[in-house]
Coordinates of C-alpha atoms in Angstrom, one line a residue:
M345 CA 69.0 116.9 98.4
V346 CA 68.3 118.3 95.0
H347 CA 65.0 120.2 94.3
T348 CA 63.7 120.0 90.8
V349 CA 61.4 122.6 89.2
Q350 CA 58.3 122.0 87.0
F351 CA 56.2 124.2 84.8
R352 CA 52.5 124.5 85.5
K353 CA 50.2 126.2 83.1
K354 CA 47.3 128.1 84.5
P355 CA 44.0 126.8 83.2
S356 CA 42.2 128.9 80.6
N357 CA 38.5 128.9 79.6
N358 CA 38.8 131.5 76.8
E359 CA 39.0 129.7 73.5
G360 CA 40.8 131.7 70.8
A361 CA 42.2 134.1 73.4
P362 CA 45.5 135.7 72.7
P363 CA 48.6 133.8 73.7
Q364 CA 49.3 133.8 77.4
P365 CA 52.7 135.0 78.7
A366 CA 55.4 132.4 79.2
P367 CA 54.5 130.2 82.1
I368 CA 56.2 131.0 85.4
P369 CA 58.1 128.1 86.9
E370 CA 56.7 127.0 90.2
K371 CA 58.3 124.8 92.8
S372 CA 56.4 121.5 92.6
K373 CA 55.4 119.9 95.8
G374 CA 57.1 116.5 96.2
S375 CA 59.4 117.0 93.1
R376 CA 62.5 116.2 95.0
L377 CA 65.5 114.1 93.9
F378 CA 67.5 112.2 96.5
F379 CA 70.1 109.5 96.1
R380 CA 73.4 108.4 97.6
L381 CA 76.6 109.3 95.9
S382 CA 77.9 105.8 96.4
D383 CA 75.1 104.6 94.1
L384 CA 76.0 107.0 91.2
V385 CA 77.3 105.2 88.1
S386 CA 77.5 108.0 85.5
V387 CA 76.3 111.5 84.7
R388 CA 75.3 112.5 81.1
V389 CA 75.8 116.2 80.3
K390 CA 73.7 117.7 77.5
E391 CA 73.4 121.2 76.1
E392 CA 70.2 121.8 74.2
G393 CA 69.2 125.4 74.8
W394 CA 69.3 124.6 78.5
S395 CA 71.9 122.5 80.0
Y396 CA 70.7 119.3 81.8
L397 CA 72.2 116.4 83.6
V398 CA 71.0 112.8 83.6
F399 CA 72.1 110.6 86.5
T400 CA 72.3 106.8 86.3
L401 CA 72.3 104.9 89.5
R402 CA 73.5 101.4 90.4
D403 CA 70.6 99.0 90.8
C404 CA 71.5 95.3 91.1
N405 CA 72.0 94.1 87.5
M406 CA 71.0 97.2 85.5
G407 CA 71.4 100.9 85.9
V408 CA 68.5 103.1 86.8
E409 CA 68.3 106.4 84.9
L410 CA 66.7 109.3 86.7
P411 CA 64.7 112.1 85.1
A412 CA 66.8 114.8 83.5
L413 CA 67.8 117.6 85.9
H414 CA 67.6 121.0 83.9
F415 CA 69.6 124.1 84.7
H416 CA 67.6 127.0 83.3
Q417 CA 70.0 129.7 84.2
G418 CA 73.3 127.9 84.1
G419 CA 75.1 126.4 87.0
S420 CA 75.6 122.8 85.8
E421 CA 79.4 123.2 85.8
V422 CA 79.3 124.5 89.4
F423 CA 77.2 121.5 90.3
L424 CA 79.6 119.1 88.7
D425 CA 82.5 120.8 90.5
C426 CA 80.8 120.1 93.8
L427 CA 80.4 116.5 92.8
R428 CA 84.0 116.2 92.0
K429 CA 84.9 117.0 95.6
Y430 CA 83.4 113.7 96.6
L431 CA 83.6 111.6 93.4
L432 CA 86.2 110.9 90.7
L433 CA 84.5 111.7 87.4
T434 CA 86.2 110.6 84.2
E435 CA 85.1 111.2 80.6
S436 CA 84.0 108.2 78.7
T437 CA 86.4 107.1 75.9
T438 CA 83.4 106.4 73.6
D439 CA 81.0 109.2 74.5
A440 CA 82.3 112.7 75.3
S441 CA 79.0 113.7 76.9
L442 CA 79.2 110.9 79.5
L443 CA 81.0 111.3 82.8
Q444 CA 81.7 107.9 84.5
V445 CA 82.1 107.6 88.2
S446 CA 85.4 105.7 88.6
P447 CA 85.5 103.4 91.7
H448 CA 88.4 104.6 93.8
S449 CA 89.1 101.1 95.1
R450 CA 89.9 99.9 91.6
A451 CA 92.7 102.5 91.4
L452 CA 94.0 101.5 94.8
S453 CA 93.9 97.8 94.0
Q454 CA 95.8 98.4 90.8
S455 CA 98.4 100.5 92.5
F456 CA 99.3 98.0 95.2
E457 CA 99.2 95.2 92.7
N458 CA 101.9 97.1 90.8
L459 CA 103.9 97.5 94.0
L460 CA 103.8 93.8 94.6
D461 CA 104.8 92.9 91.1
D462 CA 108.3 91.5 90.2
K463 CA 109.1 94.7 88.3
F464 CA 109.1 96.5 91.6
S465 CA 112.4 95.0 92.5
Q466 CA 113.8 96.0 89.1
D467 CA 112.7 99.6 89.0
P468 CA 111.0 100.5 92.4
V469 CA 110.9 104.3 91.7
T470 CA 109.1 104.0 88.4
T471 CA 106.8 101.3 89.6
T472 CA 105.9 103.1 92.8
L473 CA 105.3 106.5 91.1
G474 CA 103.2 104.8 88.4
G475 CA 101.1 102.9 91.0
F476 CA 100.4 105.9 93.2
S477 CA 99.7 108.3 90.4
K478 CA 96.4 106.5 90.1
V479 CA 95.4 107.2 93.7
T480 CA 96.7 110.7 94.3
N481 CA 93.3 112.4 93.9
Y482 CA 91.6 109.8 96.0
L483 CA 93.8 110.0 99.0
F484 CA 94.7 113.7 98.9
D485 CA 91.8 114.8 101.1
A486 CA 92.1 111.8 103.4
F487 CA 95.7 112.5 104.2
R488 CA 95.0 116.0 105.6
G489 CA 95.4 115.4 109.3
P490 CA 92.4 114.3 111.2
D491 CA 90.4 117.0 113.0
T492 CA 91.4 117.9 116.5
V493 CA 89.9 115.4 118.9
L494 CA 87.5 116.6 121.5
L495 CA 88.9 115.9 125.0
K496 CA 87.3 115.5 128.3
E497 CA 86.2 118.7 129.9
R498 CA 89.1 119.8 132.1
P499 CA 90.8 123.1 132.6
V500 CA 93.4 123.6 129.8
G501 CA 96.1 124.7 132.2
E502 CA 95.6 121.6 134.4
V503 CA 95.8 119.2 131.5
A504 CA 98.9 121.0 130.1
D505 CA 100.6 120.8 133.5
L506 CA 99.9 117.1 133.8
L507 CA 101.3 116.4 130.3
N508 CA 104.4 118.5 130.9
E509 CA 105.1 116.6 134.1
A510 CA 104.8 113.3 132.2
I511 CA 106.9 114.2 129.2
P512 CA 109.4 117.1 129.6
G513 CA 109.7 119.1 126.4
L514 CA 106.1 118.7 125.4
D515 CA 104.7 121.8 123.6
I516 CA 101.0 122.3 124.2
N517 CA 99.0 125.1 122.6
Q518 CA 96.8 126.4 125.4
L519 CA 95.2 129.1 123.3
E520 CA 92.7 126.7 121.7
E521 CA 89.0 126.7 122.4
P522 CA 88.0 125.4 125.8
G523 CA 87.9 121.6 125.8
F524 CA 90.6 121.3 123.1
E525 CA 94.3 120.9 123.2
V526 CA 96.8 120.5 120.4
I527 CA 100.0 118.6 121.1
T528 CA 102.5 120.2 118.7
R529 CA 105.9 118.6 119.6
I530 CA 107.5 115.9 121.8
D531 CA 111.1 116.4 122.6
L532 CA 112.3 112.8 123.2
G533 CA 115.9 113.9 124.0
V534 CA 118.7 111.4 123.8
L535 CA 117.4 107.9 123.0
P536 CA 118.4 105.5 125.8
E537 CA 119.9 102.1 125.1
V538 CA 117.2 99.5 125.2
R539 CA 118.4 95.9 125.5
R540 CA 116.3 93.1 124.2
R541 CA 116.3 89.8 126.1
E542 CA 116.9 86.3 124.7
P543 CA 113.9 84.5 123.0
V544 CA 111.6 82.5 125.2
G545 CA 112.8 78.9 125.3
A546 CA 111.1 75.5 125.8
E547 CA 111.8 75.4 129.6
E548 CA 110.4 78.9 130.2
W549 CA 107.4 78.1 128.1
N550 CA 106.6 74.9 129.9
T551 CA 106.9 76.5 133.3
N552 CA 103.9 78.7 132.3
M553 CA 101.7 75.7 131.7
D554 CA 99.7 73.9 134.3
P555 CA 99.3 70.0 134.5
E556 CA 96.2 70.1 132.2
G557 CA 97.9 72.2 129.6
R558 CA 96.4 75.7 130.4
M559 CA 98.7 78.6 130.0
R560 CA 99.4 80.6 133.2
N561 CA 100.8 84.1 133.7
I562 CA 99.6 85.0 130.2
S563 CA 100.3 88.7 130.6
H564 CA 103.9 88.1 131.8
L565 CA 104.4 85.5 129.0
K566 CA 103.3 88.0 126.4
Q567 CA 105.7 90.6 127.9
T568 CA 108.6 88.2 127.6
I569 CA 107.7 87.3 124.0
F570 CA 107.4 91.0 123.2
K571 CA 110.9 91.7 124.6
G572 CA 112.6 88.7 123.0
G573 CA 110.4 86.7 120.7
L574 CA 110.2 82.9 120.6
C575 CA 112.9 80.3 119.9
H576 CA 112.1 78.7 116.6
V577 CA 111.2 75.2 118.0
L578 CA 108.4 76.9 120.0
R579 CA 106.9 78.8 117.1
K580 CA 104.7 75.9 115.8
E581 CA 102.9 75.9 119.1
G582 CA 103.3 79.4 120.3
W583 CA 102.0 81.1 117.1
K584 CA 98.7 79.2 117.5
F585 CA 98.1 81.0 120.8
L586 CA 99.4 84.4 119.6
L587 CA 97.1 84.3 116.6
G588 CA 94.1 83.2 118.6
Y589 CA 93.7 79.7 117.0
F590 CA 94.2 78.2 120.4
P591 CA 92.6 80.0 123.4
W592 CA 95.2 80.7 126.1
E593 CA 92.9 79.2 128.8
S594 CA 92.3 75.9 126.9
T595 CA 93.4 72.6 128.2
L596 CA 95.5 70.2 126.1
E597 CA 92.5 67.9 125.6
E598 CA 90.4 70.9 124.5
R599 CA 93.0 71.8 121.9
R600 CA 93.1 68.3 120.6
S601 CA 89.4 68.3 120.2
L602 CA 89.5 71.7 118.5
T603 CA 92.2 70.4 116.1
R604 CA 90.0 67.5 115.1
R605 CA 87.0 69.6 114.4
K606 CA 89.0 72.2 112.5
T607 CA 90.7 69.5 110.4
D608 CA 87.3 68.1 109.3
E609 CA 86.1 71.6 108.5
Y610 CA 89.2 72.4 106.5
F611 CA 89.0 69.3 104.3
R612 CA 85.2 69.9 103.7
M613 CA 86.0 73.3 102.3
K614 CA 89.0 72.0 100.3
L615 CA 86.8 69.3 98.7
Q616 CA 84.4 72.1 97.5
W617 CA 86.9 73.6 95.2
K618 CA 88.7 70.3 94.4
S619 CA 85.4 68.9 93.1
V620 CA 84.6 71.8 90.7
S621 CA 84.6 70.4 87.2
E622 CA 86.1 72.0 84.1
E623 CA 82.5 72.7 82.8
Q624 CA 81.6 74.4 86.1
E625 CA 84.8 76.5 86.1
K626 CA 84.0 77.7 82.6
R627 CA 80.8 79.3 83.9
N628 CA 82.4 80.8 87.1
S629 CA 84.6 83.7 86.1
M630 CA 85.3 84.6 89.7
F631 CA 86.6 81.2 90.6
R632 CA 88.8 81.2 87.4
D633 CA 90.2 84.6 88.3
H634 CA 91.1 83.6 91.8
R635 CA 92.7 80.3 90.7
S636 CA 94.7 82.1 88.0
L637 CA 96.0 84.8 90.4
I638 CA 96.9 82.3 93.1
E639 CA 98.8 80.1 90.7
K640 CA 100.7 83.2 89.4
D641 CA 101.6 84.4 92.9
V642 CA 102.5 81.0 94.3
N643 CA 105.1 80.5 91.6
R644 CA 107.0 83.6 92.7
T645 CA 106.5 83.6 96.5
D646 CA 109.7 83.1 98.5
R647 CA 111.3 80.8 95.9
T648 CA 114.8 81.4 97.4
N649 CA 113.6 79.8 100.7
T650 CA 114.4 76.1 100.9
F651 CA 110.9 75.4 101.9
Y652 CA 109.6 76.7 98.5
E653 CA 112.5 76.4 96.1
G654 CA 112.6 74.1 93.0
Q655 CA 110.0 72.8 90.7
D656 CA 107.1 70.7 92.0
N657 CA 108.0 71.7 95.5
P658 CA 105.5 70.2 98.1
G659 CA 105.6 73.6 99.9
L660 CA 104.3 75.3 96.8
I661 CA 101.4 72.8 96.5
L662 CA 100.4 73.4 100.1
L663 CA 100.6 77.2 99.6
H664 CA 98.3 76.9 96.6
D665 CA 95.8 74.6 98.3
V666 CA 95.5 76.7 101.5
L667 CA 94.9 79.9 99.5
M668 CA 92.3 78.1 97.3
T669 CA 90.6 76.8 100.4
Y670 CA 90.6 80.3 101.9
C671 CA 88.5 81.4 98.9
M672 CA 85.9 78.9 100.0
Y673 CA 86.1 80.2 103.5
D674 CA 85.7 83.9 102.6
F675 CA 83.7 84.1 99.4
D676 CA 83.4 87.9 99.6
L677 CA 87.1 88.6 99.8
G678 CA 88.4 85.6 97.9
Y679 CA 92.1 86.1 97.0
V680 CA 93.9 89.4 96.6
Q681 CA 97.5 89.8 95.6
G682 CA 99.7 90.0 98.6
M683 CA 97.9 87.4 100.7
S684 CA 100.4 84.7 99.6
D685 CA 103.1 86.8 101.4
L686 CA 101.1 86.7 104.7
L687 CA 100.6 82.9 104.4
S688 CA 104.1 81.9 103.4
P689 CA 105.9 82.4 106.8
I690 CA 103.0 80.8 108.7
L691 CA 103.1 77.7 106.5
Y692 CA 106.9 77.6 106.8
V693 CA 106.6 77.5 110.6
M694 CA 103.5 75.1 110.8
E695 CA 104.6 72.6 108.2
D696 CA 101.0 71.5 108.1
E697 CA 98.3 72.8 105.9
V698 CA 95.4 72.6 108.4
D699 CA 97.3 74.4 111.2
A700 CA 98.6 76.9 108.7
F701 CA 95.1 77.5 107.3
W702 CA 93.5 78.3 110.6
C703 CA 96.4 80.5 111.8
F704 CA 96.2 82.3 108.4
V705 CA 92.5 82.8 109.0
S706 CA 93.2 84.4 112.3
F707 CA 95.9 86.6 110.8
M708 CA 93.6 87.7 108.0
D709 CA 91.0 88.7 110.6
Q710 CA 93.6 91.4 111.6
M711 CA 94.6 92.3 108.1
H712 CA 91.3 92.0 106.3
Q713 CA 90.7 95.7 105.8
N714 CA 94.0 96.0 104.0
F715 CA 92.6 93.9 101.2
E716 CA 89.0 94.9 101.1
E717 CA 87.8 96.7 98.0
Q718 CA 87.5 100.1 99.7
M719 CA 90.9 99.6 101.4
Q720 CA 89.7 101.6 104.4
G721 CA 92.4 99.9 106.6
M722 CA 95.2 101.3 104.4
K723 CA 93.8 104.9 104.5
T724 CA 93.4 104.8 108.2
Q725 CA 96.9 103.5 108.9
L726 CA 98.5 106.1 106.7
I727 CA 96.6 108.9 108.4
Q728 CA 97.6 107.5 111.8
L729 CA 101.2 107.2 110.7
S730 CA 101.3 110.8 109.5
T731 CA 99.9 111.9 112.9
L732 CA 102.5 109.9 114.9
L733 CA 105.4 111.2 112.8
R734 CA 104.2 114.8 113.0
L735 CA 104.0 114.4 116.8
L736 CA 107.4 112.6 117.2
D737 CA 109.5 114.7 114.8
L738 CA 107.8 117.8 113.5
S739 CA 110.8 119.1 111.7
F740 CA 111.3 115.9 109.7
W741 CA 107.6 115.7 108.9
N742 CA 107.7 119.3 107.6
Y743 CA 110.7 118.4 105.5
L744 CA 108.9 115.5 103.9
V745 CA 105.9 117.7 103.2
A746 CA 108.1 120.2 101.5
Q747 CA 109.5 117.4 99.3
D748 CA 106.0 116.3 98.3
S749 CA 106.5 113.2 100.5
G750 CA 104.3 114.0 103.4
H751 CA 101.7 111.6 102.2
L752 CA 104.1 108.7 103.2
Y753 CA 103.1 106.7 100.1
F754 CA 106.5 104.9 100.3
C755 CA 105.3 103.2 103.5
F756 CA 102.3 101.7 101.6
R757 CA 103.8 98.3 101.1
W758 CA 105.4 98.2 104.6
L759 CA 101.8 98.4 106.0
L760 CA 100.0 96.3 103.4
I761 CA 101.9 93.1 104.1
R762 CA 103.7 94.0 107.4
F763 CA 107.2 94.5 106.1
K764 CA 107.2 91.0 104.5
R765 CA 109.0 92.2 101.3
E766 CA 111.4 94.5 103.2
L767 CA 112.9 92.2 105.9
S768 CA 114.8 89.0 105.8
F769 CA 112.7 85.9 106.4
P770 CA 114.0 85.3 109.9
D771 CA 113.4 88.9 110.8
V772 CA 109.8 88.7 109.5
L773 CA 109.2 85.7 111.9
R774 CA 110.6 87.7 114.8
L775 CA 108.7 90.9 114.1
W776 CA 105.4 89.3 113.5
E777 CA 105.4 87.3 116.7
V778 CA 106.3 90.4 118.6
M779 CA 103.4 92.3 117.0
W780 CA 101.0 89.4 117.7
T781 CA 101.4 89.9 121.4
G782 CA 99.3 93.1 121.0
L783 CA 101.8 95.0 123.1
P784 CA 101.9 97.8 123.9
C785 CA 99.1 98.6 121.5
Q786 CA 97.4 97.4 118.3
N787 CA 99.2 99.8 116.2
F788 CA 102.7 98.9 117.2
H789 CA 103.6 98.4 113.5
L790 CA 103.2 102.1 113.0
L791 CA 106.0 102.7 115.5
V792 CA 108.2 100.3 113.6
C793 CA 107.6 102.6 110.6
C794 CA 108.5 105.6 112.7
A795 CA 111.7 103.9 113.9
I796 CA 112.8 103.1 110.4
L797 CA 112.2 106.7 109.3
D798 CA 114.0 108.0 112.3
S799 CA 117.1 105.9 111.4
E800 CA 117.1 107.4 107.9
K801 CA 116.1 111.0 108.6
H802 CA 119.6 112.4 109.0
Q803 CA 120.8 111.0 105.7
I804 CA 117.6 112.4 104.0
M805 CA 117.8 115.9 105.6
E806 CA 121.6 116.4 105.6
K807 CA 121.9 115.5 101.9
Q808 CA 118.7 117.4 101.1
Y809 CA 117.1 114.5 99.3
G810 CA 114.1 115.3 97.1
F811 CA 111.1 113.1 96.3
N812 CA 112.9 110.6 94.1
E813 CA 115.9 110.2 96.5
I814 CA 113.6 109.7 99.5
L815 CA 111.7 107.0 97.6
K816 CA 115.0 105.3 96.8
V817 CA 116.2 105.4 100.4
C818 CA 113.0 104.2 102.0
V819 CA 112.2 101.5 99.4
L820 CA 115.3 100.4 97.6
M821 CA 118.1 100.8 100.2
F822 CA 115.8 99.8 103.1
C823 CA 116.2 96.0 102.7
L824 CA 120.0 96.2 102.4
H825 CA 120.8 97.2 106.0
V826 CA 117.6 96.9 108.1
C827 CA 118.1 95.3 111.5
V828 CA 114.8 94.3 113.1
H829 CA 116.6 93.9 116.5
L830 CA 117.6 97.6 116.6
Y831 CA 114.3 98.8 115.3
L832 CA 112.4 96.9 117.9
S833 CA 114.6 98.4 120.6
L834 CA 113.8 101.9 119.4
C835 CA 110.1 101.0 119.1
E836 CA 110.0 100.0 122.7
Y837 CA 111.2 103.5 123.7
L838 CA 108.9 105.3 121.3
A839 CA 106.0 103.2 122.4
G840 CA 106.6 104.2 126.0
S841 CA 106.7 107.9 125.1
I842 CA 103.6 107.9 122.9
Y843 CA 101.7 105.7 125.2
T844 CA 102.3 108.1 128.1
V845 CA 100.7 110.9 126.0
A846 CA 97.8 108.6 125.0
T847 CA 96.9 107.7 128.6
T848 CA 97.6 110.9 130.4
P849 CA 94.3 112.7 131.5
G850 CA 93.1 114.8 128.6
G851 CA 95.5 113.1 126.2
R852 CA 94.6 111.8 122.8
Q853 CA 94.5 108.1 121.7
L854 CA 97.3 108.2 119.2
V855 CA 98.5 104.6 119.5
D856 CA 95.5 102.6 120.5
G857 CA 93.1 104.3 118.2

């Protein structure tokens, strides 16, 4: 809330009387200025005796300029400094007196676009640094750890005893205010060997289906998929259940009926963009932009895979058509670079554009926030990842912070497209179906990140790697030796440890949150 000040002259009945003293400013009733910072477009700064600021707000198709806010006794710079804590103000290239409010999402979008570009593979260090230099100011405040979470009212000593019994080696600060506890360290000790089972085969899958086609023992089936994945011949059917396209309790006839309805719906949407004429497209810049970006990305998505290799490949045509149809399905989001990476493995498994489309829709329901303009999903995940790593390995986290790497920017692409560019194609299929079980929590992918970092921490710390070397190890060398089987084994152990903390009375929701 900003209060403005007006001048009010006292009325005078004496004509020709000597000049009155300068008027005294009075606070005017109702002269208040209030607006949301998210609506602010620009601030004009002027110095004409007094300094004053003119705010322009966003209002549909044209900006709304508010009355000038005068600073009689200085303070305009202090006021602008306060604004800069919440907004990114940049000087206009054409007008030195105009400060423009730069949308943070644009910088974020540009940065991950650079990360997904082909030049990333040629020079990952320069590309990553260039991309993230645009978002440093924006994310700096967000990546300070979240505030201590208020716990249920229990005696501090009682909660500490319960947690220490659950996880030996857990350090708890009991000197905090009543009702709060801060978990500062988990001593995981020697990591036990975790053996993963064989993938679920056709016989095991069919034994969990009743005569009408309903899936039985769903919880047990998800557990077995989590521990071993699916054999490839089952993925075309199993992924439809895991992604939520087919309800687990549906009968075979209900699924056939659903497929017929969804097929009709898909081709109605496909016809919408197929029937757009050249004249219409000339007057629809958003449609042109989406089409151009899709064509650009499709031509460089998984071209070494036999399903997509070569010119005029049918797989590429299907990839293009499904993405264009998704623009008709979700007008608000449309197409954002990186979405082709999420569709490619699904289309490869389904080998059918309708099934691939609806499975992709279900996957995008989970990933939508990663691609939204504000990218709130990416900010939240990086904060959660930092919290988990600090809890699991405080010494390593402190080392990363000391090397200006505590923000974990190098994990950005891992999270954005779920390791699609980091893993081999078969490993992506295995990892995704494991994560789609929803076990042991919705943020299991964060534990995968922690497992990867744990495997590299000795090399990083023993050789005293700095910022550039850490980036090379975590981005460039990652794809040369990663083994999803080993990381999933480690993740199962980490998940058990963290989940115990999260579900112990008085504990914090670190994994499920």
